[in-house]
CSV table of C-alpha atoms and ligand atoms in Angstrom, one decimal:
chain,number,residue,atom,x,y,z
A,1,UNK,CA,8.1,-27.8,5.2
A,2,UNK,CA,11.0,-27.9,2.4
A,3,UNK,CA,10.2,-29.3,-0.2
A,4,UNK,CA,12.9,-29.9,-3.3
A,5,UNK,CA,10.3,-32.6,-5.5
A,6,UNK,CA,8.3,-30.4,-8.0
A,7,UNK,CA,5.7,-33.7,-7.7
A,8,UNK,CA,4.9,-32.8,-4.1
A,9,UNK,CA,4.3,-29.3,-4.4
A,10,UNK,CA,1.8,-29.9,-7.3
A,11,UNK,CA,0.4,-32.3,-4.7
A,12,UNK,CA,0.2,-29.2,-2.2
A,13,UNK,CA,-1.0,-26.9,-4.8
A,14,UNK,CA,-4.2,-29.4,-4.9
A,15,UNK,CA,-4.7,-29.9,-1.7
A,16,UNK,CA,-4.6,-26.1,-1.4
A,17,UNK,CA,-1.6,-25.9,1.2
A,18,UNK,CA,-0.4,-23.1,-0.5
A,19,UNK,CA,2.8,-21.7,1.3
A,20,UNK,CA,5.5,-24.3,1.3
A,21,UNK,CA,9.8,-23.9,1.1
A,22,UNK,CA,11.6,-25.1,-2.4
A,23,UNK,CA,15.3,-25.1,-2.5
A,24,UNK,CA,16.2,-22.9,-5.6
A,25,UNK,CA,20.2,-23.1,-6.2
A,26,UNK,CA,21.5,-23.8,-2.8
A,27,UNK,CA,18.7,-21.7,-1.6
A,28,UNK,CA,15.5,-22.2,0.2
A,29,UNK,CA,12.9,-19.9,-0.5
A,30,UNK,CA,9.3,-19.2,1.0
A,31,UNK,CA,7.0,-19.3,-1.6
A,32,UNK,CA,2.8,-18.4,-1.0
A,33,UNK,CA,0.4,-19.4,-3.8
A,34,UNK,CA,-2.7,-16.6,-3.2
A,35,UNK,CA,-5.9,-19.0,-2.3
A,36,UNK,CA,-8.0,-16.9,-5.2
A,37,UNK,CA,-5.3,-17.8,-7.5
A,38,UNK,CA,-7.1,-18.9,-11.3
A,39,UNK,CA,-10.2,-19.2,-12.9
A,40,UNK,CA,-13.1,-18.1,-11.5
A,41,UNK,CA,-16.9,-19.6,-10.9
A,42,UNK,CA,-17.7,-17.6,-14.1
A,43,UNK,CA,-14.8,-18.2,-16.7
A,44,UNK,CA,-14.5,-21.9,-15.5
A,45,UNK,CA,-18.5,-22.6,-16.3
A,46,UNK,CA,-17.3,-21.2,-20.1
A,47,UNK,CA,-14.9,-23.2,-20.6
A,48,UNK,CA,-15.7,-26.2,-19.6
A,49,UNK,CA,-18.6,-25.4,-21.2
A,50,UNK,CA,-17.2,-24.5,-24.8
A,51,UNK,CA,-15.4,-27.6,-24.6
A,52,UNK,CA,-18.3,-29.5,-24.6
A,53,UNK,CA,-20.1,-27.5,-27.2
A,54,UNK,CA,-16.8,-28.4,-29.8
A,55,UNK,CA,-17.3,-32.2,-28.7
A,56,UNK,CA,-21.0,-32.4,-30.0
A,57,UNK,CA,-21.0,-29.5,-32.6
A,58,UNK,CA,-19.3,-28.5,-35.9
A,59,UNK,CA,-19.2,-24.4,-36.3
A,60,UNK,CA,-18.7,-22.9,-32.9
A,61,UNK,CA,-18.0,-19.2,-33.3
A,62,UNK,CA,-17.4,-17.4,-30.3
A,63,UNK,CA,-17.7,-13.7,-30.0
A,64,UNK,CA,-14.2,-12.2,-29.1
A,65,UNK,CA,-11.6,-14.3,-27.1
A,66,UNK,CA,-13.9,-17.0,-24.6
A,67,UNK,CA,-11.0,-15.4,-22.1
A,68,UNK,CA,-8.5,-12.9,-22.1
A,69,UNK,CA,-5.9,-15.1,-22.0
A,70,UNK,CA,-3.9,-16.4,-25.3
A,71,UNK,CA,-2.8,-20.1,-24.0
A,72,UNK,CA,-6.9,-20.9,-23.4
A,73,UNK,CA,-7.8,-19.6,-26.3
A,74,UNK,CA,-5.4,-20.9,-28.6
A,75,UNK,CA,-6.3,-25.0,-26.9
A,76,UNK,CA,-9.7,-23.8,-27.8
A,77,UNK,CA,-9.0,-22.7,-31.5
A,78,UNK,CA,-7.2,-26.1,-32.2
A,79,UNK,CA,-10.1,-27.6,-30.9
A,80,UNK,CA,-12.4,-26.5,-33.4
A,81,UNK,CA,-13.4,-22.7,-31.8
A,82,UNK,CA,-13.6,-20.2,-34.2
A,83,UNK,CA,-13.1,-16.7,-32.9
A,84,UNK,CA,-14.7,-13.6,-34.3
A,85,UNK,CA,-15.1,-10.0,-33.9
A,86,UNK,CA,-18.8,-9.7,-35.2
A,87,UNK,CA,-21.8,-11.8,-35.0
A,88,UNK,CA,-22.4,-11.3,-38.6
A,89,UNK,CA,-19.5,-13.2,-39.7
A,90,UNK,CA,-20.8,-16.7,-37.4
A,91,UNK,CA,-22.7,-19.4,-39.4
A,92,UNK,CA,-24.5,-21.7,-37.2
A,93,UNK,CA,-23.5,-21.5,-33.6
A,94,UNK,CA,-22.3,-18.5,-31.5
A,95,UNK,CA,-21.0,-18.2,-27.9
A,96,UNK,CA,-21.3,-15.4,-26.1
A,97,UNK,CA,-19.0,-14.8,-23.4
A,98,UNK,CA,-18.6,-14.6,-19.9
A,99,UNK,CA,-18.6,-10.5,-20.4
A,100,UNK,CA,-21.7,-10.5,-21.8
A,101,UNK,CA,-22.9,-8.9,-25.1
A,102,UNK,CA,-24.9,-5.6,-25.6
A,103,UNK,CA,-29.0,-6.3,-26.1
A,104,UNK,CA,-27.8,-5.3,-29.9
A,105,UNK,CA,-26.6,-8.5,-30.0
A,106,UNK,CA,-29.1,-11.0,-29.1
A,107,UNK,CA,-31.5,-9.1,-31.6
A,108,UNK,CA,-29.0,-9.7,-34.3
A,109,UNK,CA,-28.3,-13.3,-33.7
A,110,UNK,CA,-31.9,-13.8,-33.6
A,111,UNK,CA,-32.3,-12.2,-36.9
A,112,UNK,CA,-29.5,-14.4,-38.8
A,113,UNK,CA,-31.2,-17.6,-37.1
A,114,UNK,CA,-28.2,-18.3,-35.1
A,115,UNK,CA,-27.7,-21.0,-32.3
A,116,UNK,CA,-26.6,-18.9,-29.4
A,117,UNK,CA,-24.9,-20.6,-26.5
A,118,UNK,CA,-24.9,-17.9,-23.3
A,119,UNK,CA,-22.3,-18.6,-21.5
A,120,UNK,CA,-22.4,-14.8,-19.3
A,121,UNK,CA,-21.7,-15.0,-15.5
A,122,UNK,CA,-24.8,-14.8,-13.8
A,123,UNK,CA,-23.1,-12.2,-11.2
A,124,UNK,CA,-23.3,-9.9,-14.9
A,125,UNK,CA,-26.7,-10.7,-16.1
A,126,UNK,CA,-27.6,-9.7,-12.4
A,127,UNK,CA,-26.3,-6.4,-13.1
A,128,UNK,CA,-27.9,-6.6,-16.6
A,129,UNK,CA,-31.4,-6.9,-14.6
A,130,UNK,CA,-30.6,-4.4,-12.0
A,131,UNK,CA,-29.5,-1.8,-14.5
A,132,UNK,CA,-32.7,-2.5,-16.7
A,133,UNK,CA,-35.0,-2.4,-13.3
A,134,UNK,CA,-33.9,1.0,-12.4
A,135,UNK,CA,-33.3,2.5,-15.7
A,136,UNK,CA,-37.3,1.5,-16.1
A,137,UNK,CA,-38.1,2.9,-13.0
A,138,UNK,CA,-36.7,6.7,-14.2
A,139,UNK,CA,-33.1,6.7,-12.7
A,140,UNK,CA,-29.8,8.5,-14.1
A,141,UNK,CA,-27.3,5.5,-14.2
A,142,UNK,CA,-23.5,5.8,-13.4
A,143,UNK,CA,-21.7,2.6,-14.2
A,144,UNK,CA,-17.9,2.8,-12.9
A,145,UNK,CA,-15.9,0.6,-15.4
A,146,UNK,CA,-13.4,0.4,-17.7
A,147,UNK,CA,-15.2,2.3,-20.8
A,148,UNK,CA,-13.5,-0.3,-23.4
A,149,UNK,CA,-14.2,-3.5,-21.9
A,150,UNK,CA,-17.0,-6.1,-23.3
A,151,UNK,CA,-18.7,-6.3,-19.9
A,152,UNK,CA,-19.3,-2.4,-19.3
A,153,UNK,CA,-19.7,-2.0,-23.2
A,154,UNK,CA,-22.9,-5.1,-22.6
A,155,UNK,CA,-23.6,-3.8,-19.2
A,156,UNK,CA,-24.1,0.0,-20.5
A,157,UNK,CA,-26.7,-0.8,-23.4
A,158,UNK,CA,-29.3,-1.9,-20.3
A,159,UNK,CA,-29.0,1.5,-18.7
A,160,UNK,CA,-31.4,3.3,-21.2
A,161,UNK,CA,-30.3,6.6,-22.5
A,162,UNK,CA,-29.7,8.5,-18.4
A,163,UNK,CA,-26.6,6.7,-18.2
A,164,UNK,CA,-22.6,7.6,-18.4
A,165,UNK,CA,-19.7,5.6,-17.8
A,166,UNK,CA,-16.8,7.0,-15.3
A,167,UNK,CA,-13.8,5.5,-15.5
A,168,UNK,CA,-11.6,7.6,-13.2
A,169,UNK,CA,-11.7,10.6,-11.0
A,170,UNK,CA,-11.2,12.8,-14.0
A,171,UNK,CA,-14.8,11.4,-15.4
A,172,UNK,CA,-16.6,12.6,-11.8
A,173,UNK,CA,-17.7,16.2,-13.0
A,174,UNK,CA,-18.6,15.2,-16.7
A,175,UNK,CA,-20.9,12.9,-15.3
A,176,UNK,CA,-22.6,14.6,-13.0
A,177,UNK,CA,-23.2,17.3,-15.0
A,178,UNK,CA,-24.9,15.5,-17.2
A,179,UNK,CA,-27.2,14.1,-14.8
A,180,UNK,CA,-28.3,17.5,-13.8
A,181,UNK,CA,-29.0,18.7,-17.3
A,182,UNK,CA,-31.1,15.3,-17.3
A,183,UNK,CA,-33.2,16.7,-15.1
A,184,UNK,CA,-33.4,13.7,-13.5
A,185,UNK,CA,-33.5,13.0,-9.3
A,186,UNK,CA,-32.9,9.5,-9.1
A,187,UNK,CA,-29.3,8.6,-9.3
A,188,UNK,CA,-28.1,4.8,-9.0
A,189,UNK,CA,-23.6,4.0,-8.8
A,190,UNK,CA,-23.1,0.4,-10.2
A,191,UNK,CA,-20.0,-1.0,-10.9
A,192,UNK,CA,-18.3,-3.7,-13.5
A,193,UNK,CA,-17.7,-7.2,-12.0
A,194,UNK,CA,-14.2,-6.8,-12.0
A,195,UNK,CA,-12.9,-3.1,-11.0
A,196,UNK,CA,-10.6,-2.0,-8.9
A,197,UNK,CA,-12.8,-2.1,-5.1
A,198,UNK,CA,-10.4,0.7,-4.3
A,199,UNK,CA,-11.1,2.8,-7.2
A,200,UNK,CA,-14.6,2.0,-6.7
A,201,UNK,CA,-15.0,2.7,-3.0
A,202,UNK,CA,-12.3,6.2,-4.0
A,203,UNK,CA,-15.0,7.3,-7.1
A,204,UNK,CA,-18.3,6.3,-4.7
A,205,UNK,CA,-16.5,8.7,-1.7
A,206,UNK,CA,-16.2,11.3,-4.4
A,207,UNK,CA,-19.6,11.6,-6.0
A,208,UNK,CA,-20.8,11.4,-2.4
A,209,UNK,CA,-19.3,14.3,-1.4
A,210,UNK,CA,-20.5,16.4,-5.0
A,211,UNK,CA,-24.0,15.8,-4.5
A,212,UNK,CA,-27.1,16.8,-2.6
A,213,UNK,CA,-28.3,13.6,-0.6
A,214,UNK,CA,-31.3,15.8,0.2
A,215,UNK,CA,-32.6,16.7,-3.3
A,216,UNK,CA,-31.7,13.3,-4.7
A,217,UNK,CA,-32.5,9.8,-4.1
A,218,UNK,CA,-29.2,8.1,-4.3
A,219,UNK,CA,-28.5,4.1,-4.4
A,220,UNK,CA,-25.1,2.1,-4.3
A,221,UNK,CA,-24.9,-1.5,-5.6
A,222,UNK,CA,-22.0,-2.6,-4.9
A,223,UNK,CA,-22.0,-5.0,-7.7
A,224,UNK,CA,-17.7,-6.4,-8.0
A,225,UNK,CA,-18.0,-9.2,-7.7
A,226,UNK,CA,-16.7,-11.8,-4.7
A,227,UNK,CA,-14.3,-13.6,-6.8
A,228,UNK,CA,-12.3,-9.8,-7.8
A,229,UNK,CA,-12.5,-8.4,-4.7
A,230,UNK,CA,-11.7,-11.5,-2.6
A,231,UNK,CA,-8.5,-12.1,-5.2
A,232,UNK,CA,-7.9,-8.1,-4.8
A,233,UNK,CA,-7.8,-8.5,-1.2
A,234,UNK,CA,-5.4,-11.3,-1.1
A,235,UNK,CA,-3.3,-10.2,-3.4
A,236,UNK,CA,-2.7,-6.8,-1.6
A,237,UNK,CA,-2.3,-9.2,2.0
A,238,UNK,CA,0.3,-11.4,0.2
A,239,UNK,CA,2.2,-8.5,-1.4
A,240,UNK,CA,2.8,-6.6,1.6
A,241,UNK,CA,4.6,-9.7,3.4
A,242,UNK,CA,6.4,-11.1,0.5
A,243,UNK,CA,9.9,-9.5,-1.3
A,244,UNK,CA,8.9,-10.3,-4.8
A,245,UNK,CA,5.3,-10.8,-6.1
A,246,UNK,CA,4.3,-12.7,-9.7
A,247,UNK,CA,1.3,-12.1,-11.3
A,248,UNK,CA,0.4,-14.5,-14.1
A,249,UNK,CA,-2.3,-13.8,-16.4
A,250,UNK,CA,-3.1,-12.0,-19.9
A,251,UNK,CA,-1.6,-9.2,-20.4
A,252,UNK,CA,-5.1,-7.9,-22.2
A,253,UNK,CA,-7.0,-9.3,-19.2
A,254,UNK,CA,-8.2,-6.7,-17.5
A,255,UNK,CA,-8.6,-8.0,-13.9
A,256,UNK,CA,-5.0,-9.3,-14.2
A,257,UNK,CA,-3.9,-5.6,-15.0
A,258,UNK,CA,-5.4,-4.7,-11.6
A,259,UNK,CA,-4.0,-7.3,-9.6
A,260,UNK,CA,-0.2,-6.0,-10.9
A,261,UNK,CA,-1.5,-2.9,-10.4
A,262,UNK,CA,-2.3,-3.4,-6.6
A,263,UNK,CA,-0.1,-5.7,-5.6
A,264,UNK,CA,3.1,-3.0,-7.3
A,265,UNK,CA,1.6,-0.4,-4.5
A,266,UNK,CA,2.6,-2.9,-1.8
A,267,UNK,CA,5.5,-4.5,-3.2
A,268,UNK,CA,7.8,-2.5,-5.6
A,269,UNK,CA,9.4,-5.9,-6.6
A,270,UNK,CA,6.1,-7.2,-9.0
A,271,UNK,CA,5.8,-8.6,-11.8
A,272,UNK,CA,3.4,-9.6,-14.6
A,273,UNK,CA,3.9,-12.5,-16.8
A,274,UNK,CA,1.7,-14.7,-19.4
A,275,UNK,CA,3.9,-17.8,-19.3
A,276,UNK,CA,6.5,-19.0,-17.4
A,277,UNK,CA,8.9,-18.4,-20.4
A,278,UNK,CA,8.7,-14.5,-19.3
A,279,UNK,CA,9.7,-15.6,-15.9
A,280,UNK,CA,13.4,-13.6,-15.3
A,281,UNK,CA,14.4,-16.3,-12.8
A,282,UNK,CA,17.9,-14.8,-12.3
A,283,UNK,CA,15.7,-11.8,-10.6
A,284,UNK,CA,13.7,-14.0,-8.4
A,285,UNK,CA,16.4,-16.0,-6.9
A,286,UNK,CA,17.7,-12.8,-5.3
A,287,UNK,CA,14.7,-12.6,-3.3
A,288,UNK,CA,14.0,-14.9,0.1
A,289,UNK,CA,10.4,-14.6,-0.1
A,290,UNK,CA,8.0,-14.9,-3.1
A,291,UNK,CA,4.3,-14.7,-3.7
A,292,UNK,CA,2.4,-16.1,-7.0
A,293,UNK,CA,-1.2,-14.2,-7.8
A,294,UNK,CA,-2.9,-15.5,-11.1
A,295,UNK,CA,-6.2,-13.6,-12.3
A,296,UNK,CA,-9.6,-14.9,-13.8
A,297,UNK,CA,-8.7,-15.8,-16.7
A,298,UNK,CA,-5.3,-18.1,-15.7
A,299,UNK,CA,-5.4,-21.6,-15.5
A,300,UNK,CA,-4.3,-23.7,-13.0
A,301,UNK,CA,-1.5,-25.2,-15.2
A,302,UNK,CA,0.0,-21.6,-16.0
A,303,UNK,CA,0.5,-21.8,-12.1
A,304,UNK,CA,1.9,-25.3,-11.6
A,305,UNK,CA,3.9,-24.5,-14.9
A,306,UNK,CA,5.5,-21.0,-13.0
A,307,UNK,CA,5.9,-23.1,-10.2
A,308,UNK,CA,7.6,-25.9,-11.9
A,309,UNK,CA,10.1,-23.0,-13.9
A,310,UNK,CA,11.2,-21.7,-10.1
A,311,UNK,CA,11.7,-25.4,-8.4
B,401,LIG,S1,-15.0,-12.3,-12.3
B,401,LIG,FE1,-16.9,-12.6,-11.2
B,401,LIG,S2,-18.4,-11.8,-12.6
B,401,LIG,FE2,-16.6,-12.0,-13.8
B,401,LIG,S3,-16.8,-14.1,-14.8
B,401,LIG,FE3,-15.7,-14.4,-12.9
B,401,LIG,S4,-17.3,-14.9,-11.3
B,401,LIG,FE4,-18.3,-13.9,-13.1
């Protein structure tokens, strides 16, 4: 289908036909939309859910950016959201994010009286639970995450004091060592919601292969969650059969950062932009076929407005 009226492939993008023909110039070009594309279960609930705390309340301080992305979270500031960088500095209300916070903090917003509004993804207070379970019941905990991000930073503080994070390959032996000066033979691999599966399933092959499955009791949860690794998969599908690929999202955001990173492997021709003011369009339009990836944290009108930019 061609398609040369920017109304009707806003129509498609709703009704989730997502590969359609524009004519750019006096060019037609294939363009595929990844199905994943945008906000997942978890960041949508937060903020449609902040929004509805700044309708009925006066005060809402939210506990780093609600998302990693700066065009939500500026909407959000003009509507009333105040963002801060520690819970001591709310007055009345506090959100807490779909990362999660360490246990630190609940204890300290109980303390100042606060009115906390938990908006964390279920998928990471399921991981909160699982790490506390096993950590209670005696195992060493390896959590594979990125060791600055909220969630692993929340996620870590349930492991009890067995626990380590590894990050990459270079982390493996540290760790392990560690575990073995523990003293401990119970081992459990957990992962952040939103890590590289690849990195994941690389780091899981590794530690397999270092230890003794016969002296230990070892357990996997294989806890990324559907939304990354569905959006990882996709992405890596669309890039290999696409010439140019455009990832939109936060440059800060971490799962965006993994998308690019995947979907450069597979096509050299990637790019990464927040807004559709980044978009080099003089370097797309040399390309016949183009794929559009968006992570978590993207709304749907950064996608329409990228579209928009290209038609
Ligand atoms: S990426 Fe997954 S775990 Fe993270 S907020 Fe979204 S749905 Fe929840």
């Amino acid at each position: 289908m061609f398609l040369t009226d920017f109304m009707d492939v806003l129509q498609l993008i709703y009704n989730n036909k997502l590969q359609f023909n524009i004519k750019i110039g006096e060019k037609f070009m294939e363009i595929i939309i990844g199905k994943t594309a945008g906000f997942c279960f978890g960041v949508s609930n937060a903020v449609k859910k902040t929004e509805e705390e700044l309708k009925n309340k006066k005060n809402v301080f939210c506990l780093g950016e609600l998302v990693h992305n700066k065009q939500v979270t500026s909407e959000l500031q003009n509507k009333g959201l105040t963002v801060i960088d520690n819970i001591e500095k709310a007055k009345q209300n506090v959100i807490i994010r779909a990362h999660g916070e360490p246990k630190e903090t609940y204890k300290k917003a109980e303390k100042l009286e606060l009115d906390v509004l938990d908006l964390t993804c279920p998928k990471v207070l399921r991981i909160h639970k699982i790490a506390q379970e096993y950590a209670n019941n005696g195992f060493y905990i390896l959590l594979i995450g990125q060791k600055d991000h909220p969630e692993t930073i929340g996620t870590i503080s349930y492991c009890g004091e067995n626990s380590a994070v590894i990050e990459k390959e270079e982390d493996i032996e540290d760790a392990l060592n560690n575990f073995y000066v523990a003293n401990i033979d119970k081992l459990l691999l957990i992962a952040q919601t939103t890590f590289s599966l690849e990195k994941f399933n690389n780091i899981i092959s590794l530690i397999t292969e270092k230890v003794n499955i016969e002296q230990i009791e070892l357990e996997i949860k294989r806890t990324i969650c559907d939304a990354t690794r569905l959006r990882q998969e996709e992405t890596k599908e669309i890039a290999k059969n696409v010439d140019v690929m455009i990832i939109i999202g936060g440059k800060h955001s971490s799962n965006t950062n993994k998308l690019y990173e995947i979907s450069k492997k597979y096509c050299k021709a990637s790019i990464l932009i927040e807004t559709k003011e980044e978009l080099n369009v003089q370097f797309v339009k040399k390309f016949q076929k183009i794929g559009i990836m968006a992570g978590a944290s993207t709304p749907q009108k950064s996608i329409e407005s990228v579209v928009e930019m290209l038609n």
